[in-house]
Every structure is written in structure tokens, then in C-alpha cells.
CSV table of C-alpha atoms in Angstrom, one decimal:
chain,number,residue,atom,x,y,z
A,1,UNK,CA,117.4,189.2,146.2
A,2,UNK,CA,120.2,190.0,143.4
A,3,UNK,CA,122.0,192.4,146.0
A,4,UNK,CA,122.1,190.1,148.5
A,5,UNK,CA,123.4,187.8,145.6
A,6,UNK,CA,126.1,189.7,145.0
A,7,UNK,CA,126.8,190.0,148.7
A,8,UNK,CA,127.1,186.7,150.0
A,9,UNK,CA,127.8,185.1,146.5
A,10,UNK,CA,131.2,187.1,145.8
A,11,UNK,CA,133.3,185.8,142.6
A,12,UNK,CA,136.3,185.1,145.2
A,13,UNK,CA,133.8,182.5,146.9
A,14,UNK,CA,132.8,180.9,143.7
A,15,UNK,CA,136.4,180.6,142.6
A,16,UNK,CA,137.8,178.9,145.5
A,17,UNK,CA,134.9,176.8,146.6
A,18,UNK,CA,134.9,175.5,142.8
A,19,UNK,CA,138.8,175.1,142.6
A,20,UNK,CA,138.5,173.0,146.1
A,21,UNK,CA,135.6,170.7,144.8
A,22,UNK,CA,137.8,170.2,141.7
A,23,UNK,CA,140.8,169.0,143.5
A,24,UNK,CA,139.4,167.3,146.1
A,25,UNK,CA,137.6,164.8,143.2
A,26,UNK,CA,141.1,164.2,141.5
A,27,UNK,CA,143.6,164.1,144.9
A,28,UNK,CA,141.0,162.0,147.5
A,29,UNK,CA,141.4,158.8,146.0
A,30,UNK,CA,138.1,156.4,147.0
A,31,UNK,CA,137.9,152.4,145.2
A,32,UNK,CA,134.2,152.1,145.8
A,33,UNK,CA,131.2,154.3,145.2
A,34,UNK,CA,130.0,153.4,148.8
A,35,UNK,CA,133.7,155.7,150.0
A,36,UNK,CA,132.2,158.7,148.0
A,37,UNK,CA,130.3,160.2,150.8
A,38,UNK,CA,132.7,159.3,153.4
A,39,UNK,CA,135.9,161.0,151.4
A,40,UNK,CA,133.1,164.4,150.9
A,41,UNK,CA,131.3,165.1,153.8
A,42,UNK,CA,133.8,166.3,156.0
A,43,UNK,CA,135.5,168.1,153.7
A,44,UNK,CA,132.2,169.9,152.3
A,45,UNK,CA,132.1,170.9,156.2
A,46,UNK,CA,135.0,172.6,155.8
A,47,UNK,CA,134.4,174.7,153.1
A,48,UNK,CA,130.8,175.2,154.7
A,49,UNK,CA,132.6,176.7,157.7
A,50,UNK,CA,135.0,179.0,155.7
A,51,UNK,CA,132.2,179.8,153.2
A,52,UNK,CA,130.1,181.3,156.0
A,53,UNK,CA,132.1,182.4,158.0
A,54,UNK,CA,131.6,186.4,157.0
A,55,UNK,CA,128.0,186.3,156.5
A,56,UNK,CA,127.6,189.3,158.5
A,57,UNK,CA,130.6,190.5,159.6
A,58,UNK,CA,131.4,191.3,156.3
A,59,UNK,CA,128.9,194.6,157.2
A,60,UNK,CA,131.2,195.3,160.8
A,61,UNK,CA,134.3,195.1,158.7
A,62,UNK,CA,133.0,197.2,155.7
A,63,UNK,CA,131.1,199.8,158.4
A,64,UNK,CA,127.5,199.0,156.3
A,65,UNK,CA,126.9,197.7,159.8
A,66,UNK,CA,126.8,201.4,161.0
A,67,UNK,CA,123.3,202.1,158.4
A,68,UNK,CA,121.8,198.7,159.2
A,69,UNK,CA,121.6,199.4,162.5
A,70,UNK,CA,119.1,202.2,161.3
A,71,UNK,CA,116.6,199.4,160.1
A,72,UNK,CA,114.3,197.1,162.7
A,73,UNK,CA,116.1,194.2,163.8
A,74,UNK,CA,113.5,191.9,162.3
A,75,UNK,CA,114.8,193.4,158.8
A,76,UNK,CA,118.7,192.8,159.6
A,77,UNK,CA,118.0,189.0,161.0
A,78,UNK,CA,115.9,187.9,158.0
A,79,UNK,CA,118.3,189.7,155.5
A,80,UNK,CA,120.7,187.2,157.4
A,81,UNK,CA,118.8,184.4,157.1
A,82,UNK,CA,118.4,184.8,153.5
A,83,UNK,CA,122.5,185.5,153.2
A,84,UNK,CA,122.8,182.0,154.6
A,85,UNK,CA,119.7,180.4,152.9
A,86,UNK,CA,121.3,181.4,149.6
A,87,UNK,CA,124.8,179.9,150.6
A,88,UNK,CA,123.4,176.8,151.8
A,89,UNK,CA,121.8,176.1,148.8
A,90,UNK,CA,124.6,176.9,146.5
A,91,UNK,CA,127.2,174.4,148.7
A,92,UNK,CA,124.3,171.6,148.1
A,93,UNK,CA,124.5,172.0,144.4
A,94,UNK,CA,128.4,171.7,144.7
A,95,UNK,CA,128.1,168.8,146.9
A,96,UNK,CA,126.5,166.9,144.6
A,97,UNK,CA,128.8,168.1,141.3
A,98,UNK,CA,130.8,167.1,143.7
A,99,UNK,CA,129.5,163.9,144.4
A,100,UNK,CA,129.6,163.3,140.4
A,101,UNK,CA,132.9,164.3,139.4
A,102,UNK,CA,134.6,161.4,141.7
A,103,UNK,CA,132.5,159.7,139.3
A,104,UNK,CA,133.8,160.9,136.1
A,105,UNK,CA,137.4,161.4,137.3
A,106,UNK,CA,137.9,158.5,139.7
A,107,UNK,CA,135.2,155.9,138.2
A,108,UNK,CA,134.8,154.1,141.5
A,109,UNK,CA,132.7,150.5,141.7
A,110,UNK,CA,130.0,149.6,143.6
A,111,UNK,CA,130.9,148.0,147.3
A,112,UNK,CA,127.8,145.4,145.8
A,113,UNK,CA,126.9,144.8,142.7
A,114,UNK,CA,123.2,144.5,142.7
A,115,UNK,CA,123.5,148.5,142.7
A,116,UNK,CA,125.8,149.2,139.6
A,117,UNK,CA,124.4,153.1,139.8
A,118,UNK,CA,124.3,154.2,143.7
A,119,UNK,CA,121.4,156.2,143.6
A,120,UNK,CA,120.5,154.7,147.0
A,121,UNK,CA,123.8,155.4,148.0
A,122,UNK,CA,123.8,159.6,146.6
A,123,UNK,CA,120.3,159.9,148.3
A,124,UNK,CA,121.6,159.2,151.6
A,125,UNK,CA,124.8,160.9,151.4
A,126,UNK,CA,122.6,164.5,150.1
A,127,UNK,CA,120.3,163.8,153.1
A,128,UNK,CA,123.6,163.6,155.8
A,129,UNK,CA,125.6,166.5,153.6
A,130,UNK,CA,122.3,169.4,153.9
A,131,UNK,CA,122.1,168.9,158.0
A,132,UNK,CA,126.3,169.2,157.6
A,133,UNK,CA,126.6,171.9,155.8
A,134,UNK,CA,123.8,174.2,157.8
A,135,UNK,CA,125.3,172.8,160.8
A,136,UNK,CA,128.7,174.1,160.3
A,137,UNK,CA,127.8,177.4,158.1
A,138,UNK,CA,125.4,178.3,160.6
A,139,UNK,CA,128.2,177.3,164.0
A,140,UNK,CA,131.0,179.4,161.6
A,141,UNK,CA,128.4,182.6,161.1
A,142,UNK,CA,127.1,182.2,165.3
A,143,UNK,CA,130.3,182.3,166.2
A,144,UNK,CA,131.8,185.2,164.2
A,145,UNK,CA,128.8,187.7,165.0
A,146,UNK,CA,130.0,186.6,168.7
A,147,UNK,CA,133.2,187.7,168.5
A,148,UNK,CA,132.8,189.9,165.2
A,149,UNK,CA,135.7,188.2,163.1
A,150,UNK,CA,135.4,185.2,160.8
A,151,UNK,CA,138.5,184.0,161.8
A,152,UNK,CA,137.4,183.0,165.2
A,153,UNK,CA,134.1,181.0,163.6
A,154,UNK,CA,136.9,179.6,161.3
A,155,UNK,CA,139.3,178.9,164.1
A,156,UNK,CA,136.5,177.5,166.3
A,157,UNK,CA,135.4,174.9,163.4
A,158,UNK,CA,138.4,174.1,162.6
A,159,UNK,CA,139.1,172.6,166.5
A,160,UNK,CA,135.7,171.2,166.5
A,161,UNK,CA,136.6,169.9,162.9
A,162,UNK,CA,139.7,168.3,163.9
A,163,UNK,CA,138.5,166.3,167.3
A,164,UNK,CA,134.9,165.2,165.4
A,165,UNK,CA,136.8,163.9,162.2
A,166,UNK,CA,139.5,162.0,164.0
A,167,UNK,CA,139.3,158.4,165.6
A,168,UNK,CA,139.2,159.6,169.3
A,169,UNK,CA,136.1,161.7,168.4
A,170,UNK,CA,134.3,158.5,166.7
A,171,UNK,CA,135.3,156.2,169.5
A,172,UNK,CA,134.2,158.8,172.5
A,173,UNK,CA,131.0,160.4,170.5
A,174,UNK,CA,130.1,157.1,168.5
A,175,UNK,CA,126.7,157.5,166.8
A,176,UNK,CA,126.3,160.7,168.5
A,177,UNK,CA,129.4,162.7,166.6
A,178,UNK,CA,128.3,165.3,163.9
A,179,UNK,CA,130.5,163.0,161.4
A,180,UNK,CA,128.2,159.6,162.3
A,181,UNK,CA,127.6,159.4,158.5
A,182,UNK,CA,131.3,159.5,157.8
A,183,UNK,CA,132.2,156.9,160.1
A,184,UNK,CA,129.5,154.6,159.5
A,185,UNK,CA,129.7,150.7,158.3
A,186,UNK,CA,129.3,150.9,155.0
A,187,UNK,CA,129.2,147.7,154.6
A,188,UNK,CA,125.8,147.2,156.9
A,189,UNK,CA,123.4,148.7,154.8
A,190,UNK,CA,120.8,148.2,157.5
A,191,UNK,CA,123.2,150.2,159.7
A,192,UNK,CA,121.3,154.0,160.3
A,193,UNK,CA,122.5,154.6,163.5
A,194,UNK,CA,124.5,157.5,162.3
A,195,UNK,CA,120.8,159.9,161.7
A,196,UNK,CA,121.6,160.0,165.6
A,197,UNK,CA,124.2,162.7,164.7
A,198,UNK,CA,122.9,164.4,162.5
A,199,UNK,CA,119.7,164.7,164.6
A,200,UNK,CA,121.9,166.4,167.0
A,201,UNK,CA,123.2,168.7,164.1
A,202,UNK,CA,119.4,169.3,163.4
A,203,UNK,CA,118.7,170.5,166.9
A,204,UNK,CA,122.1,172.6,167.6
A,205,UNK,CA,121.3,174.7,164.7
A,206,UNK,CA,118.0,175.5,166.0
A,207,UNK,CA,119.3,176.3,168.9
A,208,UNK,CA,122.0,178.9,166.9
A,209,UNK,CA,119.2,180.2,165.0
A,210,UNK,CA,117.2,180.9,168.6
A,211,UNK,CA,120.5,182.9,169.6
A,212,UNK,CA,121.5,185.0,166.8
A,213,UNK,CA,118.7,187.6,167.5
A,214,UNK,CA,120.3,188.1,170.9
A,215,UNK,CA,123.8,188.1,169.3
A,216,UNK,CA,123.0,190.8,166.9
A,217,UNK,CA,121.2,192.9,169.3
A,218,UNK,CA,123.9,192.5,171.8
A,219,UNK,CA,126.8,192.7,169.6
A,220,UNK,CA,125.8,194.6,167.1
């Protein structure tokens, strides 16, 4: 476990995904604690999609590929598995740092006042940001070990990125796009239309996880 630590948890990644956390909580300004979510989710899918992006072709580029091509590949996938297991967990404790430094730095109030604290409000927003960041981690890492460079899984999430986060992606996918939470009324609290997206997140990265066997054993 502490090797592959050390492996997928590199200083370099701590620094920057710490750095971008910080700045994003002083430079995306939000008025309300109900904005929160909205101004972190599709940034955290970001960073999810960079973060991830070398979970194994790390090994190509370094040639450790070469030696674990020597073990079964039941051995290589889970060793994967746990790579991005241990990334996804450390973005979900940043997301919600993240979540409560706009709340230090920015003080935002609530959209209603009969919830001065939001814990409703966090609950939801840690249930939408875990499918997220698999979701993009786990598109980012399929689509590197397809093409065995990160920057096409970051270049590939990026495009998706840009047409899901925009208006013409709410108005053409509606409750359906991976960003439903994002776009979402948040002044309807009865409104949950938007676990319709990230149902489809849910079932796309089982359908990734299905593949990467075949990837690895076809790619290398």
C-alpha cells in the first residue's frame, strides 16, 4: 500500500491540486452557501481529470511497464484499481476542504435562512462531487491507457469538459448532462432531477471499469 502511495500520490500532485483548491476558494467569488457546490464541482472535475490522468501510463513512460507485464493481469488491474481508489479518495477530502474554505474565506449566506449552517446543502453536494470525480478520473485514466499518453485523457476531458459545462450542453443534455448538479435550481429544493446525471456518470464508469481489462491486455 505505501508504494503504491508514493506512486500515485507524488509531492508534485499534492502541491498543485492543493495550490488550485486554494485559489479557486479566494478567486470564484459565490454570495450564497447554496452557489458553493455549483462554483466546485466542475472545477473538482477538472483537477480529477488531470489528477488521473497518468495512473498507469506513468509505468509505459518510465518502462516499469516492461516488468509488470511479467505479473498475471489480475495483479496489474487490481494494482490499478487501488492507484485510482487511493486518488479518489484523496480528491474527496479536498473537495470538502474545499467546500470549507469558501466558507472561511468568502463567508457566504444562506439562499434561506431556516438553514444558517448548510449541512443539507454539503451532504448533497459530497454525494454529486464522489460520482464526478470517479467519473472523470476514471474517463481521463480509460482514455490514456487507450492511447498511452495522459495528454490525450486530458485533452479528451477537457472537450467533453468544455461542451458539458457550457449553456448549449445544459440546454441540449438537460437533466441528463454529467454537470445536472451544477446546473440545477437551487432555488427548488424539491428539485432532484439532476441524480439523473449523475446516474449516467454511475453507469459509464462501470462500463470503463468493464473495458480496462481489455485495454491493458490489448494495449499493454
Amino acid at each position: 500500500m505505501k508504494k503504491e502511495i508514493k506512486i500515485c500520490l507524488p509531492f508534485y500532485k499534492l502541491s498543485y491540486s492543493l495550490f488550485f483548491v486554494c485559489v479557486l476558494s479566494v478567486i470564484r467569488g459565490v454570495a450564497f452557501t447554496d452557489e458553493i457546490g455549483l462554483a466546485l464541482e466542475p472545477m473538482m472535475a477538472l483537477l480529477a481529470a488531470v489528477f488521473c490522468a497518468d495512473t498507469y501510463v506513468q509505468e509505459i513512460a518510465s518502462k516499469r511497464s516492461e516488468v509488470e507485464r511479467l505479473y498475471p493481469l489480475k495483479n496489474r488491474i487490481f494494482s490499478i484499481y487501488q492507484r485510482i481508489g487511493l486518488q479518489e479518495i484523496y480528491l474527496l477530502l479536498l473537495a470538502a476542504a474545499g467546500y470549507g474554505l469558501f466558507f472561511m474565506i468568502q463567508r457566504p449566506v444562506p439562499l434561506f435562512q431556516e438553514e444558517p449552517y448548510g449541512w443539507g446543502l454539503f451532504g448533497s453536494y459530497m454525494a454529486a462531487v464522489v460520482v464526478t470525480l470517479v467519473f472523470w478520473g476514471m474517463l481521463s485514466h480509460t482514455i490514456s491507457c487507450l492511447f498511452q499518453t495522459m495528454w490525450a485523457g486530458i485533452g479528451g476531458c477537457l472537450v467533453l469538459w468544455v461542451f458539458t459545462n457550457s449553456k448549449a450542453g445544459d440546454e441540449i443534455l438537460g437533466k441528463w448532462n454529467v454537470f445536472s448538479y451544477a446546473f440545477r435550481d437551487i432555488e427548488d429544493r424539491g428539485d432532484f432531477g439532476w441524480l439523473w446525471g449523475k446516474l449516467v456518470c454511475a453507469a459509464l464508469c462501470l462500463v470503463m471499469a468493464g473495458m480496462l481489462p481489455k485495454i491493458i491486455r490489448k494495449r499493454g
